[in-house]
């Protein structure tokens, strides 16, 4: 039997199409599953950058491209050799924005616990990115952590640092985001544009520099701030793409006053677990996602702070446009595939 569905494709900047697809259940391999998407979450940095046409991060063909990797779905069919999942199970995957899909059961990121609703589970991958930024930075109990930028990933990093019993200072230009950061565990939340921000951060750390600085901002001004915050031998964990849309900076991004004299370690916050990359990084990603879903189940993490609302999936363009407004309040949006009006190929 063929199951009709749709997937989202970005043809070129700001041109989204919903393409039809048919999944044939009669051709299901023994190790595969077929699932119907319930909720997807927008990864705002990656997706909005692609949507508006920011400079690409990789060589090769840019468009058309798929969007999204935060997908919660309900299993419809399982292959004969799939032992750990059954029809009706809710699962977390890194599938793109699409209504139905087929995939190897071994690549499912995690089962969704009964106590976690799909709207919560869809944010698990974003929490994972915040977690990786901190674990790569060698976080431990009592670590002094500064987080620059409080979008979805910055707030996820704050929440994960709280679980690690770190001392956290959150920095943003948005008062609304600073208030959220305080609610989810930041000990201090400061306007990054304040004249004496470096001194204020160190004051929050009893006169010391940060052990870990997580930067989630692409702006060069934030990079310059990040250079000034670590202690000697401290770490800057980069969960962003500095200068992506700004060209060359007007200052030395490796200023020896900070980088050399401070013996700063600059690391990528990437685990190597990008969608499409598998072993061995997949195992770590799966372990992280199971732990995050467990923390959500135990109410140690509250994903509602990462979401600004929910749209029917066929209104994805409206969600992107809201995120592009940059009013200082938007974090990210969920897409509900149960409420979308399907039909012919859609162009938005």
Coordinates of C-alpha atoms in Angstrom, one line a residue:
X1 CA 0.0 0.0 0.0
X2 CA 1.3 3.5 -0.9
X3 CA 1.0 6.1 1.8
X4 CA 0.8 9.7 0.4
X5 CA 2.5 12.5 2.1
X6 CA 4.5 15.8 1.6
X7 CA 8.0 17.0 2.4
X8 CA 9.3 20.6 2.6
X9 CA 11.9 21.7 0.1
X10 CA 13.5 25.1 -0.1
X11 CA 13.9 25.8 -3.8
X12 CA 15.8 29.1 -3.3
X13 CA 15.8 31.8 -0.6
X14 CA 12.3 32.4 0.7
X15 CA 10.7 29.9 -1.8
X16 CA 9.2 26.9 0.0
X17 CA 7.5 24.1 -1.8
X18 CA 5.5 21.1 -0.3
X19 CA 6.3 18.2 -2.6
X20 CA 4.2 15.0 -2.7
X21 CA 5.8 11.7 -1.8
X22 CA 4.4 8.2 -1.6
X23 CA 5.9 5.6 0.7
X24 CA 5.2 2.0 -0.3
X25 CA 4.7 -0.2 2.7
X26 CA 4.9 -3.3 0.6
X27 CA 8.6 -2.5 -0.1
X28 CA 9.5 -2.1 3.6
X29 CA 12.8 -3.7 4.4
X30 CA 13.2 -6.0 7.4
X31 CA 15.2 -3.5 9.3
X32 CA 13.1 -0.4 8.5
X33 CA 10.1 1.4 9.9
X34 CA 7.5 3.7 8.3
X35 CA 6.2 6.6 10.5
X36 CA 3.8 9.5 10.3
X37 CA 5.1 12.8 11.6
X38 CA 3.2 14.4 14.5
X39 CA 5.3 17.5 15.4
X40 CA 8.5 19.0 14.1
X41 CA 10.5 21.9 15.6
X42 CA 12.3 24.6 13.7
X43 CA 16.0 24.8 14.4
X44 CA 16.0 28.6 14.0
X45 CA 19.7 29.3 13.3
X46 CA 20.2 26.7 10.6
X47 CA 16.8 27.0 9.0
X48 CA 16.2 30.7 9.0
X49 CA 19.7 31.3 7.6
X50 CA 19.0 28.9 4.7
X51 CA 15.5 30.5 4.2
X52 CA 16.8 34.0 3.9
X53 CA 19.9 33.0 1.8
X54 CA 22.8 33.5 4.1
X55 CA 26.3 32.5 2.8
X56 CA 26.5 28.7 2.7
X57 CA 28.7 26.8 5.2
X58 CA 29.7 24.1 2.7
X59 CA 30.8 24.0 -0.9
X60 CA 28.6 22.4 -3.6
X61 CA 25.0 22.8 -4.6
X62 CA 23.0 25.0 -2.2
X63 CA 19.5 24.7 -3.4
X64 CA 17.1 22.9 -3.5
X65 CA 17.6 21.7 0.0
X66 CA 15.6 20.0 2.8
X67 CA 14.9 21.8 6.1
X68 CA 14.7 20.6 9.7
X69 CA 16.0 17.8 11.8
X70 CA 13.8 17.8 14.9
X71 CA 11.0 15.3 14.2
X72 CA 8.6 13.4 16.4
X73 CA 6.5 10.8 14.7
X74 CA 4.2 7.8 15.2
X75 CA 5.3 4.4 13.8
X76 CA 2.8 2.9 11.4
X77 CA 4.7 -0.2 10.1
X78 CA 7.8 -2.1 11.2
X79 CA 10.0 -4.5 9.3
X80 CA 10.1 -8.2 10.3
X81 CA 13.5 -7.8 12.0
X82 CA 12.7 -4.7 14.1
X83 CA 12.5 -5.8 17.7
X84 CA 12.6 -2.7 19.8
X85 CA 9.8 -0.7 18.2
X86 CA 6.2 -1.4 17.3
X87 CA 3.3 0.3 15.4
X88 CA 1.9 3.1 17.6
X89 CA 5.2 4.0 19.3
X90 CA 6.2 7.7 19.3
X91 CA 9.8 8.2 18.3
X92 CA 12.3 11.1 18.0
X93 CA 14.3 11.3 14.7
X94 CA 16.4 13.7 12.8
X95 CA 14.1 13.5 9.7
X96 CA 13.4 16.8 7.9
X97 CA 10.0 18.6 7.8
X98 CA 7.8 15.9 6.2
X99 CA 4.5 14.2 6.9
X100 CA 5.6 10.6 6.4
X101 CA 8.9 8.7 6.0
X102 CA 10.7 5.4 5.9
X103 CA 14.0 4.9 7.8
X104 CA 16.3 2.3 9.4
X105 CA 15.1 1.5 12.9
X106 CA 18.7 1.6 14.0
X107 CA 18.8 5.4 13.2
X108 CA 15.9 6.3 15.5
X109 CA 17.2 8.7 18.0
X110 CA 15.1 7.7 20.9
X111 CA 11.6 6.4 21.9
X112 CA 9.5 9.1 23.4
X113 CA 8.4 8.2 27.0
X114 CA 4.6 8.1 27.6
X115 CA 5.0 11.0 30.1
X116 CA 6.4 13.3 27.4
X117 CA 4.1 14.9 24.8
X118 CA 5.3 15.3 21.2
X119 CA 5.5 19.1 21.6
X120 CA 8.1 18.7 24.3
X121 CA 10.0 15.8 22.7
X122 CA 10.5 17.8 19.5
X123 CA 12.9 20.2 21.3
X124 CA 15.2 17.4 22.5
X125 CA 17.7 17.7 19.6
X126 CA 18.1 21.5 20.4
X127 CA 18.8 20.6 24.0
X128 CA 21.4 18.2 22.7
X129 CA 23.3 20.9 20.9
X130 CA 23.5 23.0 24.1
X131 CA 24.6 19.9 26.0
X132 CA 27.4 19.2 23.5
X133 CA 28.7 22.7 23.7
X134 CA 29.1 22.2 27.4
X135 CA 30.5 18.7 27.4
X136 CA 33.0 19.6 24.8
X137 CA 33.9 22.4 27.1
X138 CA 34.6 19.9 29.9
X139 CA 31.9 21.3 32.2
X140 CA 31.7 20.0 35.8
X141 CA 30.0 20.9 39.0
X142 CA 30.8 24.5 39.9
X143 CA 32.1 25.5 36.5
X144 CA 31.7 29.1 35.7
X145 CA 29.7 29.3 32.4
X146 CA 29.0 32.4 30.3
X147 CA 26.4 32.0 27.5
X148 CA 26.4 34.7 24.8
X149 CA 23.2 34.8 22.8
X150 CA 19.9 33.5 24.1
X151 CA 18.1 32.0 21.1
X152 CA 16.9 28.4 21.3
X153 CA 20.5 27.1 21.5
X154 CA 21.7 29.6 24.1
X155 CA 18.7 28.9 26.3
X156 CA 19.2 25.2 25.8
X157 CA 22.8 25.6 27.0
X158 CA 21.7 27.6 30.0
X159 CA 19.2 24.9 31.0
X160 CA 21.8 22.1 30.5
X161 CA 24.4 24.0 32.5
X162 CA 21.9 24.3 35.3
X163 CA 21.6 20.5 35.4
X164 CA 25.4 20.3 35.6
X165 CA 25.3 22.5 38.8
X166 CA 27.3 25.2 37.1
X167 CA 27.5 28.9 37.9
X168 CA 25.8 30.6 34.9
X169 CA 25.8 34.1 33.5
X170 CA 23.6 34.7 30.5
X171 CA 24.1 37.5 28.0
X172 CA 21.7 38.9 25.4
X173 CA 20.5 42.2 23.9
X174 CA 16.9 41.1 24.7
X175 CA 15.4 41.7 28.1
X176 CA 12.7 39.1 27.3
X177 CA 15.3 36.5 26.7
X178 CA 17.2 37.5 29.9
X179 CA 14.1 37.0 31.9
X180 CA 13.7 33.5 30.5
X181 CA 17.3 32.7 31.2
X182 CA 16.8 33.6 34.9
X183 CA 13.8 31.4 35.1
X184 CA 15.6 28.4 33.8
X185 CA 18.7 28.6 35.9
X186 CA 21.0 31.5 35.1
X187 CA 22.4 33.1 38.3
X188 CA 22.8 36.4 36.5
X189 CA 21.4 37.7 33.2
X190 CA 23.1 40.8 31.7
X191 CA 22.6 43.0 28.7
X192 CA 25.6 42.2 26.5
X193 CA 25.6 45.8 25.2
X194 CA 26.3 47.3 28.6
X195 CA 29.5 49.5 28.7
X196 CA 31.1 47.6 31.5
X197 CA 29.8 44.1 30.6
X198 CA 33.2 42.3 30.9
X199 CA 33.6 43.6 34.5
X200 CA 30.0 42.8 35.3
X201 CA 30.5 39.2 34.2
X202 CA 33.6 38.7 36.2
X203 CA 31.9 40.3 39.2
X204 CA 29.2 37.6 38.9
X205 CA 32.0 35.1 39.0
X206 CA 33.6 36.6 42.1
X207 CA 36.2 38.5 40.1
X208 CA 37.2 35.4 38.0
X209 CA 36.9 34.7 34.3
X210 CA 34.6 32.0 32.9
X211 CA 35.8 28.4 32.7
X212 CA 33.6 28.0 29.6
X213 CA 32.1 30.6 27.3
X214 CA 29.4 29.3 25.0
X215 CA 28.8 31.6 22.1
X216 CA 25.7 31.1 20.0
X217 CA 26.0 34.4 18.1
X218 CA 27.3 35.0 14.6
X219 CA 28.1 38.7 15.2
X220 CA 31.8 39.8 15.4
X221 CA 31.0 42.1 18.4
X222 CA 29.9 39.1 20.3
X223 CA 33.0 37.2 19.3
X224 CA 35.1 40.1 20.6
X225 CA 33.2 39.9 23.9
X226 CA 33.7 36.1 24.0
X227 CA 37.5 36.6 23.8
X228 CA 37.5 38.8 26.9
X229 CA 35.5 36.5 29.2
X230 CA 37.5 33.3 29.8
X231 CA 39.9 32.7 32.6
X232 CA 43.5 31.8 31.7
X233 CA 43.4 28.4 30.0
X234 CA 39.6 28.8 29.7
X235 CA 37.5 27.5 26.8
X236 CA 35.4 29.2 24.2
X237 CA 32.9 26.6 22.9
X238 CA 31.6 27.9 19.5
X239 CA 28.0 27.0 18.7
X240 CA 27.8 29.6 15.9
X241 CA 29.4 30.8 12.8
X242 CA 31.2 34.1 13.6
X243 CA 31.1 36.7 10.9
X244 CA 28.9 34.6 8.6
X245 CA 27.0 37.5 7.2
X246 CA 29.3 40.4 8.2
X247 CA 32.5 39.8 6.2
X248 CA 35.9 40.4 7.7
X249 CA 36.0 42.0 11.2
X250 CA 37.5 45.4 11.9
X251 CA 39.6 43.8 14.7
X252 CA 41.9 40.9 15.1
X253 CA 39.6 37.9 15.9
X254 CA 42.6 36.2 17.5
X255 CA 43.9 39.2 19.4
X256 CA 47.0 38.0 21.2
X257 CA 46.1 40.1 24.3
X258 CA 43.3 37.6 24.9
X259 CA 44.0 34.4 22.8
X260 CA 47.7 34.1 23.2
X261 CA 48.3 35.7 26.6
X262 CA 45.2 34.1 28.1
X263 CA 46.0 30.7 26.5
X264 CA 42.4 30.4 25.5
X265 CA 41.2 27.1 24.0
X266 CA 38.7 27.6 21.1
X267 CA 36.7 24.5 20.2
X268 CA 33.8 23.6 18.0
X269 CA 30.6 22.6 19.8
X270 CA 29.9 20.1 17.0
X271 CA 29.8 16.5 18.1
X272 CA 30.0 15.4 14.4
X273 CA 26.4 14.3 14.8
X274 CA 24.9 16.3 11.9
X275 CA 21.9 14.7 10.3
X276 CA 23.1 12.2 7.7
X277 CA 26.3 11.4 9.6
X278 CA 26.1 8.0 11.4
X279 CA 28.5 5.8 13.3
X280 CA 30.0 6.4 15.8
X281 CA 28.5 9.8 16.5
X282 CA 25.0 8.5 16.2
X283 CA 25.4 6.3 19.3
X284 CA 26.4 9.4 21.4
X285 CA 23.5 11.4 19.9
X286 CA 21.0 8.6 20.8
X287 CA 22.4 8.4 24.3
X288 CA 22.1 12.2 24.7
X289 CA 18.5 12.3 23.4
X290 CA 17.4 9.5 25.7
X291 CA 18.9 11.3 28.7
X292 CA 17.3 14.6 27.6
X293 CA 13.8 13.0 27.2
X294 CA 14.2 11.4 30.6
X295 CA 15.0 14.9 32.1
X296 CA 12.0 16.3 30.4
X297 CA 9.9 13.4 31.8
X298 CA 11.2 14.2 35.3
X299 CA 10.5 17.9 34.7
X300 CA 14.2 18.8 35.1
X301 CA 13.9 20.5 31.7
X302 CA 10.9 22.6 30.6
X303 CA 10.7 22.8 26.8
X304 CA 7.9 25.4 26.9
X305 CA 10.6 28.1 27.5
X306 CA 12.1 27.3 24.1
X307 CA 8.9 27.6 22.1
X308 CA 7.1 30.8 21.0
X309 CA 4.1 29.1 19.6
X310 CA 2.9 26.4 17.2
X311 CA 1.7 26.6 13.6
X312 CA 0.0 24.0 11.3
X313 CA 2.9 22.6 9.3
X314 CA 1.7 24.1 6.0
X315 CA 2.2 27.5 7.6
X316 CA 5.9 27.0 8.0
X317 CA 6.6 30.2 6.0
X318 CA 4.7 32.2 8.6
X319 CA 6.9 30.7 11.3
X320 CA 10.1 31.6 9.5
X321 CA 8.8 35.2 8.9
X322 CA 8.1 35.6 12.6
X323 CA 11.6 34.4 13.4
X324 CA 13.0 36.8 10.9
X325 CA 11.2 39.7 12.6
X326 CA 13.9 39.6 15.4
X327 CA 11.8 41.5 17.9
X328 CA 13.8 40.0 20.8
X329 CA 11.0 37.7 21.9
X330 CA 10.9 34.9 19.4
X331 CA 12.7 31.7 20.3
X332 CA 11.5 29.0 17.9
X333 CA 8.2 27.5 16.7
X334 CA 6.7 24.0 16.4
X335 CA 4.9 22.7 13.4
X336 CA 1.9 20.5 13.9
X337 CA 1.5 18.0 11.0
X338 CA -1.9 16.8 12.4
X339 CA -3.5 20.2 11.6
X340 CA -2.1 20.8 8.1
X341 CA -4.4 21.0 5.1
X342 CA -2.8 18.6 2.6
X343 CA -3.6 18.3 -1.1
X344 CA -1.7 19.4 -4.2
X345 CA 1.9 20.6 -4.1
X346 CA 2.0 23.8 -2.2
X347 CA 4.0 26.9 -2.9
X348 CA 4.4 29.6 -0.3

